[in-house]
Amino acid sequence: MTTTQENTTAQAVELITVVIDGFEVSVPKGTLVIRAAEKLGIQIPRFCDHPLLDPVGACRQCLVDIEINGRAFPKPQASCTIPVEPNMIIKTQLTSPVAEKAQRGVMELLLVNHPLDCPVCDKGGECPLQNQAMSTGNAETRFQGVKRTFEKPVAISSQVLLDRERCVLCARCTRFSDQIAGDPFITLNERGALQQVGIYENQPFESYFSGNTVQICPVGALTGAAYRFRARPFDLVSTPSACEHCASGCDMRTDVRRGKTLRRLAGDDASVNEEWNCDKGRWAFKYVTAVDRLITPLVRGADGVLAAASWPDALAAASAGIKGKRTAVLVGGRATTEDAYGYSKFARIALGTNDIDFRTRVTSDEERDFLAAKIVGSTTTYHDIDVADHVVLIGFEPEEESPIVFLRINKQVRKRALKVSAVATKLSIGVEKLKANFIKVAPGAESAAVTSLELTGKSVILIGERASETAGLLSTIASVADKTGAKIAWIPRRAGERGALEAGAIGSLLPGSRPVSDAAARVDIAAVWGVPTLPANPGRTTSEIIDALDSGNLDAVVIGGVDPLDMPNSATALAALKKSFVISLEIAASAVTDLADVILPVAAVTEKSGSFLNWEGRPRAFDAAVSDSLNRSDLRILSALADVMGESIALGTVTQAAREIASLGKWDGARVKLSNVAATGAKSISNNEALLTSWRRLLDLGTLQKGEANLAGTARKSVAVISPKRAQSLGVKDGDILRVSNSHGSISLPALVEDIHDDAVWVPRNSFGTQTLISLNAVHGDVVSVVKA
Amino acid sequence: MADQNESNSLQPQGSKDVDITSVAYEKVDQPGPKSFFVQLQGFWLTFATMFKKVNTVQYPEVKEPTAERFHGRHQLNRHPDGLEKCIGCELCAWACPADAIYVEGADNTPDNQMSPGERYGKVYQINYLRCVFCGLCIEACPTRALTMTNEYELADSTRSKLIFEKDDLLGPLRAGMLPPPHPMYPGSTDTNYYNGDVTEAHPSQEQK
């Protein structure tokens, strides 16, 4: 909450010197008086002022006396709206009785209609109005009349409740929604004493960022349904943490009462999430407590039934099942960097194999090579978006898949009309909000569009994980980037994927971007790990591991945090797991633990320490928030298992792993070469057929969103999107039920006619009533039939 | 001190280092014995007390009432229609210097209205092993839900029995009260309750 970032980063900044309360201070031109005062440590009371929102001067609490060149303003002025000028002399409440009296008067006015319900208000104890009423208000009220009352509370969405009586009309929430999120679903209605925050009748407040309005509300007018009446600030133990939901890497604060997470707030990191986060990061934390957690290890006995076992017994059973057997490792994209490193080291040393893959989703060999050649060690950051001349989105839906990236692009779009292009099949809400140049392509035909993009060395290409679903697309992007000098960034959906890539949890790479195929790289790592040699054969990919398990070429698999339903051919995957010896490291029962032979319970993110690498490769470290947890990080269990197997990996603690990762150093040898994969183009379709395109929505049926009904209430509706032309030929209008099917199965959803390629149909990938990977076993670009049901 | 610094030693002195017989002394004038009548005054006090009323009470067979404002066990009060006064605001817990009070608030819902207004105390515990009976909690209570009774017999055999739950602390249902949950008095708001407009339960508040 100090001077804005742009001012400190700009080159030759013109400084202006002003006098505040008798002290001189030099600040960059354009700085607001209130911020210049902050620089001196002078706190002017305020409600509406927020450093990341445009000034509005709504609450009038920050009145000060100002004089320029000896001429004083006739009345006190709002210091949050006036930029500094040369020769300005400012007197705050500390030195000017006029300003002091004006502030007391404003406070009295604000309190005229503010109810005295602090005891039942969630904000009580951390309320700027409460605090500033103590510092700048009168203890006794002169107001004798009846306070204005409203019905309370009004649910403006299933997770945000509005209490209009408490509102001081600072317009922080409406400005946030309008200026930062780009969702102006909330606004100030009426005038005068009856002015109130309201929502449009036909459009509910369905913003992915609505939780921020609760956090920045300076009174208790906006409260979150999940935290309502749960605790007081003094009950809570706060721990700085990092968000585990996506690769944006938000700084967070986790508040715990008696071992239970009650709320999470956005932290303040100017270079990443500024002061914002998304609703999923804020409210989806109940998956830790809402589900039946695994407490003790379970071992499947001779009778085929899982029974509780002691840790030594379970580790012995696990060791017996994989020692000397051909075993692979599958680690989900949600593992911390340290845990992924643990899996990586475990595979190489204890299992003697490179068969490890963190990409337990729809993926390709092209992607593996692309990641090894272009992404590992890449240094594109949020700042590159700030200074880019053109941002291109390929296979990437920022609002749904990495919301903070969306906010950052939106900020630049709003500030300087940043040019954004989206290569996609369907125009999405997010892309529309970014006023992007929508390059409509048929699914599978993205490559051609990419080659014709206008790019420079200052352009940034943001690639989603879905780019791997189109053959040849990543190769095309790489060659376009090489030719134009544009920066590329790969933004996966899951928080741990970049960390797992750097930690070598993939068959072709050792930790620290060292290629497995490079003998010098293997010697490097073998030296750090204190082993004579490392396996030299490149490892299998996820689909190859599944095939090998299915065909009997592999005997066993160690799985951590994987949902087989994320993979294409999930039925095959489950069948393959059934045939094999499976060791599952999980927090709760899943499709994998149902088939596992040994289940080892691990800690959830709030219960352990560790770090994620966000899409920039920036470490986001966090500590255990729940203090009395066992802190059973995956790597601690893998280390114990390796010890039982007689092959030490010596990673007892997260700190140890972090130190070892830091000691690896940079790889300066040759990188993996990207072999060019030819683009295949879109598949041909006949009548009634369409090419499927889909992505996951931010709020959907994801495992980490379990147990949070209020959050699920603001998820976007499941629809099947078709073009006007197809709608006409099918005789379908909005809301009619469409049946999307193939030989595998079918999905029936209400139709929505929107801007989408005529050959395509879009459905959400994992939302209520539509799980394409399970129901259709189809990915981006596959042919499905679309008919009116 | 100066000597100690010079000798640079902090060793305790041995018994033979000091000869008590050689310690210098000064003669002090001692007052002589008091006269007989003065001594008799003291005996008179003892003698007179024998004829005064005895203060000893045969507790626990006989119990004396405490002082009117004695700080005893707490009570959670009810509104005249039986709804709880506690709104779960935790101000008592906040005020408590001994951290003896634990409160969790929750939403009143139409099906489960425990107190007037939006919020009620779902969990309410007082740990009498910690409580120092200072009464700051009852001063903090904004709804006069928490008061102290004169009951002082707070002893038990286990620690857990001395953590009183909400059920142990709630005041009894008196005439005209209905056991919550039940709806608020018809046509009233929580302000009516605080103003004392509700004096007894209305028949329609009874839940089937």
PDB file of C-alpha atoms in Angstrom, chain A residues 366-367 370 374 392 394 423 444-453 455 461 463 467-468 470-486 488 674-681:
ATOM      1  CA  GLU A 366       5.863 -33.524 -29.022  1.00  0.00           C
ATOM      2  CA  GLU A 367       4.972 -31.747 -25.792  1.00  0.00           C
ATOM      3  CA  PHE A 370       8.942 -29.023 -26.459  1.00  0.00           C
ATOM      4  CA  LYS A 374      11.956 -24.574 -24.757  1.00  0.00           C
ATOM      5  CA  VAL A 392      -1.004 -14.283 -28.058  1.00  0.00           C
ATOM      6  CA  ILE A 394      -2.784 -20.438 -27.896  1.00  0.00           C
ATOM      7  CA  VAL A 423      -6.064 -18.536 -31.518  1.00  0.00           C
ATOM      8  CA  GLY A 444      -6.670 -29.086 -35.314  1.00  0.00           C
ATOM      9  CA  ALA A 445      -5.959 -26.221 -37.731  1.00  0.00           C
ATOM     10  CA  GLU A 446      -4.293 -23.869 -35.238  1.00  0.00           C
ATOM     11  CA  SER A 447      -0.809 -24.152 -36.718  1.00  0.00           C
ATOM     12  CA  ALA A 448      -1.666 -22.277 -39.904  1.00  0.00           C
ATOM     13  CA  ALA A 449      -3.067 -19.385 -37.916  1.00  0.00           C
ATOM     14  CA  VAL A 450       0.018 -19.240 -35.710  1.00  0.00           C
ATOM     15  CA  THR A 451       2.380 -18.845 -38.649  1.00  0.00           C
ATOM     16  CA  SER A 452       0.512 -15.794 -39.889  1.00  0.00           C
ATOM     17  CA  LEU A 453       0.664 -13.921 -36.556  1.00  0.00           C
ATOM     18  CA  LEU A 455       5.024 -10.904 -33.752  1.00  0.00           C
ATOM     19  CA  ILE A 461       3.067 -16.171 -26.641  1.00  0.00           C
ATOM     20  CA  ILE A 463       0.703 -21.508 -24.450  1.00  0.00           C
ATOM     21  CA  ALA A 467      -1.757 -26.964 -27.201  1.00  0.00           C
ATOM     22  CA  SER A 468      -0.365 -30.503 -26.956  1.00  0.00           C
ATOM     23  CA  THR A 470      -3.062 -30.548 -31.685  1.00  0.00           C
ATOM     24  CA  ALA A 471      -0.238 -32.356 -33.461  1.00  0.00           C
ATOM     25  CA  GLY A 472       2.425 -30.002 -34.790  1.00  0.00           C
ATOM     26  CA  LEU A 473       1.158 -26.924 -32.975  1.00  0.00           C
ATOM     27  CA  LEU A 474       3.971 -26.731 -30.426  1.00  0.00           C
ATOM     28  CA  SER A 475       6.584 -27.236 -33.165  1.00  0.00           C
ATOM     29  CA  THR A 476       5.034 -24.417 -35.145  1.00  0.00           C
ATOM     30  CA  ILE A 477       5.007 -22.121 -32.118  1.00  0.00           C
ATOM     31  CA  ALA A 478       8.646 -22.905 -31.396  1.00  0.00           C
ATOM     32  CA  SER A 479       9.721 -22.118 -34.946  1.00  0.00           C
ATOM     33  CA  VAL A 480       7.627 -18.929 -35.059  1.00  0.00           C
ATOM     34  CA  ALA A 481       9.136 -17.810 -31.758  1.00  0.00           C
ATOM     35  CA  ASP A 482      12.657 -18.582 -32.978  1.00  0.00           C
ATOM     36  CA  LYS A 483      12.046 -16.609 -36.149  1.00  0.00           C
ATOM     37  CA  THR A 484      10.483 -13.527 -34.530  1.00  0.00           C
ATOM     38  CA  GLY A 485      12.223 -13.536 -31.169  1.00  0.00           C
ATOM     39  CA  ALA A 486       8.880 -13.534 -29.368  1.00  0.00           C
ATOM     40  CA  ILE A 488       7.058 -17.976 -25.032  1.00  0.00           C
ATOM     41  CA  LEU A 674      12.931 -30.238 -30.773  1.00  0.00           C
ATOM     42  CA  SER A 675      12.177 -32.506 -33.688  1.00  0.00           C
ATOM     43  CA  ASN A 676       9.643 -30.895 -35.939  1.00  0.00           C
ATOM     44  CA  VAL A 677       6.253 -32.565 -35.948  1.00  0.00           C
ATOM     45  CA  ALA A 678       4.172 -31.875 -39.014  1.00  0.00           C
ATOM     46  CA  ALA A 679       0.807 -30.285 -38.514  1.00  0.00           C
ATOM     47  CA  THR A 680      -2.044 -32.522 -39.574  1.00  0.00           C
ATOM     48  CA  GLY A 681      -4.854 -29.984 -39.855  1.00  0.00           C
TER      49      GLY A 681
END
